[in-house]
Each structure stands twice: as C-alpha cells, then as structure tokens.
Amino acid sequence: MTQYIKKICIFFLCLPFFVSSFTGTSLGAADWPSGPSVQAQGAILMDADTGTVLWGQNIHNQYFPASITKVMTALLVIETCSLDETVTFSHNAVFNVESGSSNAGINEGDKLSVRDCLYALLLKSANESANALAEHVAGSTEAFADMMNVRAKELGCTNTHFSNPSGLNNPEHYTSPYDMALIARAAFNNPIFEDIDSSTFYKLPPNSINKEGLTIYPGHKMMRKSTPFYYPGIIGGKTGYTTLAGNTLITCAEKNGMKLITIILKGSTPQYWTDTKNLLDFGFTNFVSLKAADYEKTYSSITSDLNFSGLSITRPEALILDPDSRIILPKTADFSDAKAELSYDISSGDPPNSIAKINYRYNDRVVGCTFLEVNDALFQNKEAETSIATAPQAETYSGSGEALDPSAAQTSVTPSGKRSEKETEDYREKALRPFEIPLTAWLILGSVGAITVIGCAAAFFIYWKHKEAQDFLIRREQRMKRLRDSGVSADEFNSILEQRRSSYSSKRKRRRGGRFR
C-alpha cells in the first residue's frame, strides 16, 4: 500500500512543475522571416505537411476561384468513385457551360472512365467533364455542389461556398486563399490526385468528335520546361480565369524534403506566375522541414529509461513517437526553439494508436505536431510468441501432477494459430493488472499532508477540465484503453516525462550557442 502512496505522491508533486515546463516561452527565438511582395489581391504560402501558414496576404478574404474549383471536384470524385467506373455524358453536362469555355471535345452520349474524366478535368480544365463527373457522383451538379460544401467544412473551410463543380461565374461561388490552401493540401496529400495532376500529358480515348483520341497537356506553365515560367520541383497545380475572378492559380512544389502550396486569387497576367515563383523561392530559401522524431529528446527518452523516482516501466518500448510527423521552422532556428505543448485531445483524424499529441509553437505560431503512439509491434510479437507456446489441451497440470485452476491455463487459439479478438483484449487487460491502483489507495491519499492535498486538487482540475465535453469523454476512454494496452500506467508515464523535460532543459541551456543550419 505504501508503494502506491509513494507513486501517487510523486506524480502529483511533480505535475505542477511538469505542466509549467510546457507553458514557458522559448527564449531567443529568431523572428519569423519577412515575406516577398505579391501583386495579387489574395495569396498564401502553406507547408503541405503541417498546414503551417508561412506567408499570407488577405488570406481570409473571399474571392471568386474560377477553375481552381476543379481541385475540389477532383478530390471529391476520387474519394467517392472507382477510377474504372464509366461516366456517360448527358446533354446537360455538355451544353450547360459558358460559350467558349474550356473543354476536351467530348460530346453528348460519349462514355469515358472516371480516370479519363479526371485527366480531362485537371489537365484540360474541361467544364463538360466537371459536369459529367458531378452528375455521375450525385445525380446533378446542384447535389454535387452540396457535397462540395460539406467536404469543405470538414477540411476546416469557413469562407467558402461552391455552387457548381467547374468554377464558372456565380455570385454564390467563392473561397479564400486560406480555405483553398486547405483544399489543395488535402488534394496533394492524396496519391491518386497527385499522380494525375503531376502528369505532363495524357491521351484521351477516341470519341464521337475526336476519332483518333486527343492528347492533352497541363495548363500550368510552371510545369512545362518549354515555357519561361518553368520551375524545378513543381509537382502540379491548376489554373483558372474568368472576367470576375481574374487569374487564379494553385501550385504545389517539393524540394529538400519540404512540400509547399501556393494560392493566388485575383491575380493578373503574367504577374501571377511571378508571384508564385517569389512565394516558392521565399519558402525554400528561408525554411526547413524536420521530422520531429529525429530531434525530440524529451519524450523519445521514455523508450530507453526503465526506472525513475521509484516508478518502473516494464516495457518501455510500448510507446513510440510517430516517425513521419514533421514541423517547419526558419533555417535560423534550432529545434529547441519550438515550444512543445502536450495534449490528450486526440481526434478521429489522428493516428489510431495515439495516446497523446505534442503540438509545437514558434513565436506563438503553430509549426507542426507529432504523436505518442502505442507500439502495435510489441503486442503482435507477444501474441505470436504465446500462440507458438500454446498447445490444445483440456487441462493444465502442475509439476506434481495435480490439475491447476482452469483460469490459469493458456488462452486457446483459433485454427489459424491466432487468438480471437476477445481473447486478445483479455490478454491485454491482464497485462495491465500490475499497474491498477486500488480504491483504498486513493482514500489514504487524503492523510498524506497539506502539500499533497493542494497538489491533488490542482492536478485534478487540470486533468479533468476537458472532460466537460462529451466528445472528450469518448476520446479519453479510447486513449486510456490504448495506454492500458501498452502496459504503462498514467502515473509512470507523466512522472517520467516531467523528469526528462527538466533534464533536457538543463542540457539545452548549456548548448544555446548552437543553431541548426
């Protein structure tokens, strides 16, 4: 019992110092780089990996998007359809377009695959393809526009409303640079979209108008080496123009492990190409993208420390940092300049094994995040070992030949050699039992002393304040279940983090002179 009291006291006494270690402002962080001059009315430069806004101008103002709308159309179609589905072009799809607007020479009654239609949509900016895809997915262009608006809200857009799938003039069809960057980020993180949009040419199959088929090329001049606007590293993009929208442009480029997105709204010819080049040059020259797991020492040290302050983790390898999460920083900054903020607010879109999220801020600007995750490989290896050691038998015997309690026998396995899902959950629950704290320990805590009582009260408020919302209750249950599965108690986890944070802060002060270049 005294052991439990000791663990609880250590946890609550350390918690105020642990919390304060994540709220201090990083000293000496360099200023955020100043951006270039851009002539377009609305523009933004966003890091595709983290969603960090590196530079912006009127990023929440509303503008007409013109044909860059088709990026949202393509993303929604890809998320909804198989590429091999057949699309039949209706009279409305072919003729409900503005006279002289861009098209791919597709006629009423023609049939193309969804794949062909997407190439026509993104490379040739074909309005009839946009209409036909919308009808194929939703039954009508109006119903598809409703789906576009729902998807935009899911992506975080607050200044966007779509009324058609093509971007033709409509007073109720608008977006903002920031919203369009969110849409483009989702699109370029979709491998199918990126594969199609990065193509430099595509041969459409024969149809009633083009008997030999039609070879199409992207309208984005920065992708084509034959133009003076070519920019090395361009992944893809989409152009747009109407008399009301002016020139609009989406561009995605990648260099040195960094993926950037630019949006130009209400631009002018040919300046919008120059605006885009200046933004990309600014991003690649002044920033660097880092994998958090390669630099984060405060949390990654959990995987190597077995004991601290009387608390023991029997399986430290149960927790790992997400190996792919990145943060973006000015090249003049050090990783330690980014302030880490630990959060247990895990959402449905986060990695499924996450038990905590580490957000990074640089001069009050969010620059990325990473996740502490349960290491599934640990359980897979353990279950494989147990399956091999398990033999089908009716009873388990002790060395003296007496039958043991059936509950002490090995868990049975399925014919495939693996446990059932229920048996696996039972195994993980049993693995946690050594870390369970009896209720009596909490009752005895009240007699520890005034300092401990104050620490408990403060910790209780900090730990439970988010539980006022029902959705957080659900997420917390999921997180705690994953924590139990890992074999690590919450007391052990938080106490070790606190100590390692303090140790790392001391080391960081001694090497403040060093800078990441």
XYZ file of C-alpha atoms in Angstrom:
517
model
C 0.000 0.000 0.000
C 2.841 2.364 0.859
C 4.248 1.771 -2.607
C 1.042 3.020 -4.178
C 1.033 6.076 -1.918
C 4.624 6.839 -2.890
C 3.826 6.661 -6.587
C 0.765 8.858 -6.257
C 2.605 11.460 -4.179
C 5.467 11.661 -6.649
C 3.050 12.047 -9.544
C 1.025 14.897 -8.022
C 4.004 16.722 -6.560
C 5.762 16.673 -9.930
C 2.711 17.538 -12.006
C 2.725 21.355 -11.419
C 6.378 21.510 -12.499
C 5.642 19.247 -15.465
C 2.761 21.430 -16.634
C 4.724 24.652 -16.203
C 7.554 23.239 -18.316
C 5.256 23.310 -21.355
C 3.903 26.826 -20.844
C 7.125 28.786 -20.756
C 8.128 30.881 -23.754
C 11.200 29.786 -25.646
C 13.913 32.403 -25.201
C 15.891 33.859 -28.009
C 13.814 32.523 -30.915
C 14.559 34.400 -34.122
C 11.843 36.471 -35.790
C 9.699 34.890 -38.478
C 11.150 35.696 -41.928
C 9.591 38.606 -43.814
C 7.764 37.585 -46.987
C 8.054 38.855 -50.564
C 5.934 41.461 -52.284
C 2.961 39.970 -54.169
C 0.711 41.891 -56.560
C -2.273 39.542 -56.414
C -5.051 40.680 -54.085
C -5.129 37.387 -52.176
C -2.235 34.955 -51.741
C -0.859 32.382 -49.332
C 2.144 30.079 -48.883
C 1.404 26.950 -46.814
C 3.530 23.984 -45.775
C 1.712 20.894 -47.070
C 2.959 18.562 -44.320
C 1.992 20.637 -41.284
C -0.566 23.121 -42.624
C 1.564 25.986 -41.281
C 0.987 29.343 -42.983
C 4.445 30.620 -43.912
C 3.198 33.832 -45.505
C -0.152 35.295 -46.448
C -1.989 38.313 -47.805
C -5.740 38.762 -47.219
C -5.883 35.036 -46.536
C -9.443 35.055 -45.168
C -10.957 37.449 -47.729
C -13.458 35.998 -50.187
C -12.688 35.839 -53.920
C -14.049 34.045 -56.976
C -11.897 30.926 -57.582
C -12.688 30.230 -61.264
C -11.374 26.849 -62.486
C -9.190 26.048 -59.481
C -12.581 24.898 -58.151
C -11.880 21.705 -60.095
C -9.301 20.666 -57.499
C -12.139 20.227 -55.007
C -14.244 18.483 -57.665
C -11.433 16.035 -58.427
C -10.711 15.336 -54.750
C -14.362 14.580 -54.008
C -14.683 12.303 -57.052
C -11.511 10.394 -56.121
C -12.772 9.919 -52.567
C -16.141 8.675 -53.841
C -15.598 6.644 -57.024
C -13.509 3.897 -58.543
C -11.336 5.125 -61.400
C -12.674 2.383 -63.665
C -16.328 3.387 -63.396
C -17.965 4.524 -66.649
C -19.277 8.091 -66.993
C -21.924 8.842 -69.627
C -22.054 12.462 -70.793
C -25.570 13.896 -70.718
C -26.935 16.798 -72.760
C -26.798 18.982 -69.635
C -23.171 18.048 -68.932
C -22.025 19.009 -72.425
C -24.125 22.106 -73.088
C -24.670 23.663 -69.658
C -21.401 25.604 -69.900
C -20.475 29.133 -70.889
C -19.844 29.677 -74.570
C -16.147 29.464 -75.407
C -15.174 27.998 -72.017
C -12.518 25.293 -71.809
C -13.468 21.787 -72.939
C -11.946 18.477 -74.072
C -14.116 17.905 -77.164
C -16.479 15.416 -75.514
C -19.993 15.071 -76.944
C -23.396 14.096 -75.598
C -23.644 10.304 -75.272
C -19.876 9.734 -75.105
C -18.657 7.337 -72.428
C -15.353 7.724 -70.585
C -13.897 6.198 -67.469
C -13.685 8.255 -64.292
C -9.912 8.189 -64.788
C -10.187 9.722 -68.281
C -12.611 12.344 -66.998
C -10.245 13.349 -64.189
C -7.365 13.844 -66.625
C -9.617 15.962 -68.821
C -10.743 17.902 -65.742
C -7.313 18.690 -64.307
C -5.093 18.930 -67.382
C -7.516 20.387 -69.933
C -9.836 22.099 -67.396
C -12.784 20.567 -69.259
C -16.068 22.012 -67.988
C -18.151 19.244 -69.565
C -16.042 16.718 -67.666
C -16.711 18.565 -64.391
C -20.458 18.452 -65.043
C -20.442 14.788 -66.074
C -18.436 13.715 -63.025
C -20.765 15.668 -60.746
C -23.838 14.004 -62.264
C -22.176 10.598 -62.024
C -21.435 11.038 -58.307
C -24.502 12.914 -57.061
C -27.121 12.776 -59.823
C -26.956 16.508 -60.550
C -24.476 19.364 -60.431
C -26.542 21.041 -57.708
C -26.436 17.993 -55.449
C -22.717 17.645 -56.077
C -22.174 21.291 -55.080
C -23.863 20.475 -51.757
C -21.386 17.633 -51.279
C -18.520 20.004 -52.087
C -19.656 22.391 -49.360
C -19.906 19.612 -46.798
C -16.412 18.384 -47.651
C -15.032 21.941 -47.493
C -16.343 22.341 -43.945
C -14.773 19.021 -42.972
C -11.435 20.384 -44.147
C -11.846 23.492 -41.980
C -13.022 25.989 -44.621
C -15.047 28.890 -43.200
C -15.113 31.385 -46.089
C -16.043 29.069 -48.958
C -19.249 28.245 -50.804
C -19.467 26.290 -54.050
C -22.433 26.432 -56.424
C -21.058 24.352 -59.319
C -18.264 21.820 -60.000
C -16.414 23.869 -62.628
C -15.919 27.354 -61.192
C -17.937 29.285 -63.777
C -19.167 32.698 -62.681
C -21.760 32.696 -59.903
C -22.161 35.267 -57.106
C -22.575 32.406 -54.605
C -19.376 30.670 -55.658
C -16.397 31.933 -53.668
C -13.456 30.937 -51.479
C -10.467 32.435 -49.644
C -6.724 31.872 -50.031
C -6.557 30.003 -46.720
C -9.565 27.776 -47.474
C -8.266 26.983 -50.942
C -4.893 26.056 -49.445
C -6.634 23.612 -47.090
C -8.384 22.026 -50.070
C -5.171 21.879 -52.111
C -3.292 20.376 -49.169
C -5.842 17.555 -48.874
C -5.705 17.013 -52.635
C -1.917 16.834 -52.895
C -1.770 14.502 -49.921
C -3.987 12.135 -51.918
C -1.683 9.919 -54.034
C -4.245 9.403 -56.815
C -4.837 13.124 -57.213
C -1.127 13.864 -57.165
C -0.401 11.187 -59.745
C -2.996 12.587 -62.171
C -2.253 16.252 -61.599
C 1.504 15.837 -61.965
C 1.176 14.347 -65.462
C 2.679 16.379 -68.287
C 0.432 14.808 -70.941
C -2.374 12.254 -71.343
C -4.041 10.576 -74.330
C -7.847 10.621 -74.100
C -9.545 7.706 -75.891
C -11.412 8.191 -79.221
C -14.935 9.576 -79.049
C -17.609 10.875 -81.415
C -15.718 14.130 -82.022
C -12.067 13.071 -81.785
C -11.942 9.821 -83.736
C -8.222 9.346 -83.075
C -8.388 10.417 -79.457
C -6.929 13.612 -78.043
C -3.580 14.254 -76.346
C -3.923 16.862 -73.618
C -1.338 18.863 -71.646
C -1.481 20.775 -68.358
C -2.297 24.465 -68.471
C 0.104 25.198 -65.605
C 3.097 26.770 -67.357
C 5.471 26.275 -64.423
C 5.281 22.505 -65.040
C 6.451 22.741 -68.640
C 10.149 23.082 -69.482
C 9.290 24.702 -72.801
C 7.959 27.860 -71.097
C 9.935 30.702 -69.469
C 7.936 30.156 -66.272
C 9.177 26.600 -65.664
C 10.076 25.978 -62.014
C 12.088 22.886 -60.950
C 10.363 20.876 -58.263
C 6.793 21.581 -59.362
C 4.504 18.646 -58.527
C 1.336 20.022 -60.084
C -1.315 22.669 -59.882
C -4.373 24.198 -61.505
C -5.030 27.411 -63.366
C -8.215 29.438 -63.507
C -9.614 32.549 -65.141
C -12.896 34.375 -65.509
C -13.568 38.053 -66.002
C -14.800 38.327 -62.412
C -12.159 36.149 -60.780
C -9.164 37.371 -62.726
C -6.257 34.926 -62.794
C -6.277 32.241 -60.100
C -3.593 29.641 -59.530
C -2.830 26.651 -57.300
C 0.745 25.340 -57.243
C 2.462 22.561 -55.306
C 6.242 22.121 -55.317
C 8.728 19.994 -53.386
C 12.428 20.440 -52.623
C 14.787 19.199 -49.920
C 12.082 17.210 -48.163
C 9.735 20.199 -47.962
C 6.384 20.353 -49.780
C 4.851 23.806 -50.304
C 1.486 25.022 -51.613
C 0.763 28.473 -53.019
C -2.599 30.029 -53.828
C -3.077 33.133 -55.980
C -6.514 34.791 -56.151
C -7.443 37.854 -58.180
C -4.089 37.941 -59.933
C -3.113 39.468 -63.265
C -1.250 38.176 -66.317
C 1.677 37.484 -66.330
C 2.381 38.692 -62.798
C 0.615 35.789 -61.105
C 3.345 33.444 -62.372
C 5.981 35.724 -60.880
C 4.023 35.989 -57.625
C 4.006 32.207 -57.353
C 7.726 31.929 -58.101
C 8.551 34.566 -55.475
C 6.491 32.763 -52.846
C 8.114 29.401 -53.569
C 11.596 30.933 -53.551
C 10.826 32.562 -50.213
C 9.664 29.268 -48.709
C 12.512 27.087 -49.921
C 15.142 29.694 -49.047
C 14.021 30.547 -45.522
C 12.527 27.379 -44.014
C 13.417 23.787 -43.224
C 11.155 20.790 -42.571
C 12.234 18.448 -39.762
C 10.973 15.053 -38.631
C 10.043 15.602 -35.006
C 11.077 12.065 -34.011
C 14.662 12.792 -35.137
C 15.034 15.762 -32.764
C 12.529 15.329 -29.938
C 14.528 14.149 -26.895
C 12.140 14.945 -24.056
C 9.651 12.257 -24.993
C 11.691 9.802 -27.003
C 13.843 9.193 -23.912
C 10.928 7.257 -22.417
C 11.852 4.348 -24.662
C 15.271 3.974 -23.025
C 14.584 4.740 -19.333
C 13.296 1.819 -17.303
C 13.181 3.390 -13.834
C 12.922 6.839 -12.321
C 11.833 8.161 -8.913
C 10.778 4.712 -7.802
C 8.483 4.226 -10.791
C 9.099 1.327 -13.114
C 8.056 0.699 -16.724
C 8.334 -2.976 -17.516
C 8.011 -2.437 -21.261
C 9.393 0.999 -22.225
C 9.282 0.131 -25.915
C 5.463 0.171 -25.703
C 5.407 3.909 -26.575
C 6.925 5.380 -29.725
C 6.938 8.756 -31.469
C 5.202 8.946 -34.826
C 8.114 8.525 -37.267
C 6.601 10.642 -40.057
C 5.275 13.789 -38.344
C 7.121 16.990 -39.208
C 7.500 20.551 -38.026
C 8.654 23.510 -40.101
C 10.996 26.204 -38.803
C 13.031 29.144 -40.068
C 16.510 27.979 -41.069
C 17.964 30.337 -38.447
C 16.126 28.475 -35.653
C 17.020 25.464 -33.556
C 14.517 22.654 -32.941
C 14.616 23.517 -29.245
C 13.237 26.988 -30.085
C 9.893 25.358 -30.819
C 7.762 25.196 -27.671
C 6.240 21.755 -27.086
C 2.698 21.538 -25.716
C 1.408 18.143 -24.605
C -2.284 17.469 -25.255
C -4.531 14.478 -24.705
C -7.135 15.858 -27.125
C -6.954 13.133 -29.775
C -9.366 13.449 -32.716
C -10.727 10.846 -35.109
C -8.367 12.002 -37.858
C -5.234 11.396 -35.786
C -3.235 8.139 -35.949
C -5.350 5.347 -34.425
C -2.732 4.270 -31.851
C -2.183 7.784 -30.463
C -2.429 8.347 -26.719
C -1.141 11.931 -26.707
C -0.351 14.755 -29.116
C 2.638 17.096 -28.959
C 1.959 20.459 -30.612
C 4.872 22.740 -31.460
C 4.738 26.539 -31.479
C 7.324 29.008 -32.650
C 6.718 32.610 -31.556
C 3.022 31.751 -30.975
C 2.691 30.238 -34.453
C 1.744 26.556 -34.779
C 4.525 24.872 -36.772
C 3.548 21.212 -36.579
C 2.853 18.325 -34.254
C 3.711 14.713 -33.545
C 2.058 11.867 -31.637
C 2.962 9.454 -28.865
C 1.648 6.106 -30.035
C 1.215 2.608 -28.697
C 3.688 0.304 -30.427
C 1.487 -2.354 -32.042
C 4.530 -4.427 -32.945
C 5.021 -5.136 -29.249
C 1.651 -6.859 -28.993
C 1.996 -8.633 -32.314
C 5.301 -10.149 -31.239
C 3.943 -11.080 -27.821
C 0.856 -12.698 -29.306
C 2.948 -14.647 -31.814
C 5.159 -15.996 -29.024
C 2.141 -17.014 -26.956
C 0.471 -18.690 -29.938
C 3.544 -20.840 -30.581
C 3.788 -21.810 -26.910
C 0.093 -22.709 -26.677
C -0.945 -26.315 -27.213
C -4.597 -27.537 -27.308
C -5.313 -29.374 -24.080
C -8.244 -29.922 -21.772
C -6.378 -29.343 -18.509
C -3.170 -27.791 -17.262
C -1.146 -29.714 -14.680
C 1.412 -28.694 -12.096
C 4.703 -30.494 -11.734
C 3.186 -32.764 -9.077
C 0.533 -33.967 -11.479
C -2.328 -32.092 -9.846
C -4.741 -30.219 -12.079
C -4.490 -26.442 -11.775
C -7.313 -23.941 -11.845
C -8.617 -23.726 -15.456
C -8.264 -19.928 -15.331
C -4.505 -20.395 -15.091
C -4.334 -22.292 -18.369
C -3.054 -20.736 -21.577
C -5.609 -18.968 -23.713
C -6.833 -21.150 -26.539
C -6.041 -20.223 -30.111
C -8.025 -20.387 -33.305
C -7.218 -22.934 -36.035
C -5.160 -20.251 -37.767
C -2.874 -20.044 -34.729
C -4.115 -16.575 -33.618
C -6.287 -15.511 -30.740
C -9.765 -14.270 -31.316
C -10.329 -10.542 -30.897
C -11.981 -11.049 -27.493
C -9.159 -13.254 -26.244
C -6.618 -10.676 -27.363
C -8.434 -7.968 -25.402
C -8.492 -10.255 -22.321
C -4.755 -10.753 -22.664
C -4.099 -7.011 -22.840
C -6.316 -6.346 -19.817
C -4.410 -8.949 -17.778
C -1.133 -7.318 -18.801
C -2.319 -4.085 -17.190
C -3.371 -5.516 -13.840
C 0.002 -4.978 -12.105
C -0.443 -1.233 -12.667
C -4.016 -0.912 -11.326
C -4.361 1.264 -8.242
C -6.962 0.092 -5.673
C -9.585 2.491 -4.442
C -8.263 2.323 -0.882
C -5.022 3.924 -2.037
C -6.940 6.992 -3.158
C -8.676 7.188 0.230
C -5.390 7.011 2.141
C -4.036 9.829 -0.011
C -6.084 12.322 1.997
C -3.853 11.772 5.034
C -0.545 12.426 3.283
C -0.394 16.148 4.094
C -1.334 19.661 3.085
C 1.156 19.910 0.207
C -0.057 16.697 -1.359
C -3.709 17.722 -0.959
C -3.075 21.032 -2.751
C -1.176 19.235 -5.500
C -4.001 16.732 -5.908
C -6.589 19.490 -6.190
C -4.573 21.366 -8.810
C -3.869 18.203 -10.752
C -7.500 17.140 -10.569
C -8.633 20.444 -12.076
C -6.020 20.352 -14.845
C -6.628 16.712 -15.681
C -10.415 16.787 -15.692
C -11.312 20.199 -17.100
C -11.600 18.881 -20.674
C -13.986 16.165 -19.585
C -16.866 18.674 -19.521
C -17.455 17.964 -23.205
C -18.970 14.601 -24.113
C -16.763 14.087 -27.123
C -13.646 14.426 -24.965
C -15.025 11.763 -22.606
C -15.166 9.356 -25.512
C -11.696 10.237 -26.759
C -10.214 9.927 -23.284
C -11.659 6.447 -22.871
C -10.066 5.434 -26.144
C -6.735 6.934 -25.134
C -6.718 5.277 -21.723
C -7.556 1.924 -23.283
C -4.547 2.230 -25.565
C -2.436 3.247 -22.572
C -3.581 0.143 -20.664
C -2.740 -1.971 -23.690
C 0.801 -0.637 -23.671
C 1.403 -1.835 -20.109
C 2.307 1.673 -18.882
C 0.393 3.387 -16.073
C -0.566 7.051 -16.328
C 1.402 7.820 -13.148
C 4.573 6.323 -14.557
C 4.129 7.995 -17.921
C 3.641 11.562 -16.635
C 6.287 11.391 -13.885
C 8.997 10.239 -16.264
C 8.065 12.908 -18.812
C 8.414 15.584 -16.159
C 11.874 14.482 -15.056
C 13.186 14.091 -18.599
C 11.830 17.503 -19.550
C 13.726 19.103 -16.650
C 16.919 17.239 -17.533
C 16.680 18.157 -21.217
C 16.035 21.840 -20.401
C 19.314 21.974 -18.433
C 21.238 20.451 -21.323
C 19.615 22.848 -23.776
C 20.769 25.899 -21.818
C 24.364 24.676 -21.963
C 24.290 24.416 -25.740
C 22.263 27.526 -26.612
C 25.101 28.771 -28.761
C 24.481 26.037 -31.357
C 21.999 26.664 -34.185
C 20.503 24.333 -36.726
C 21.521 25.314 -40.209
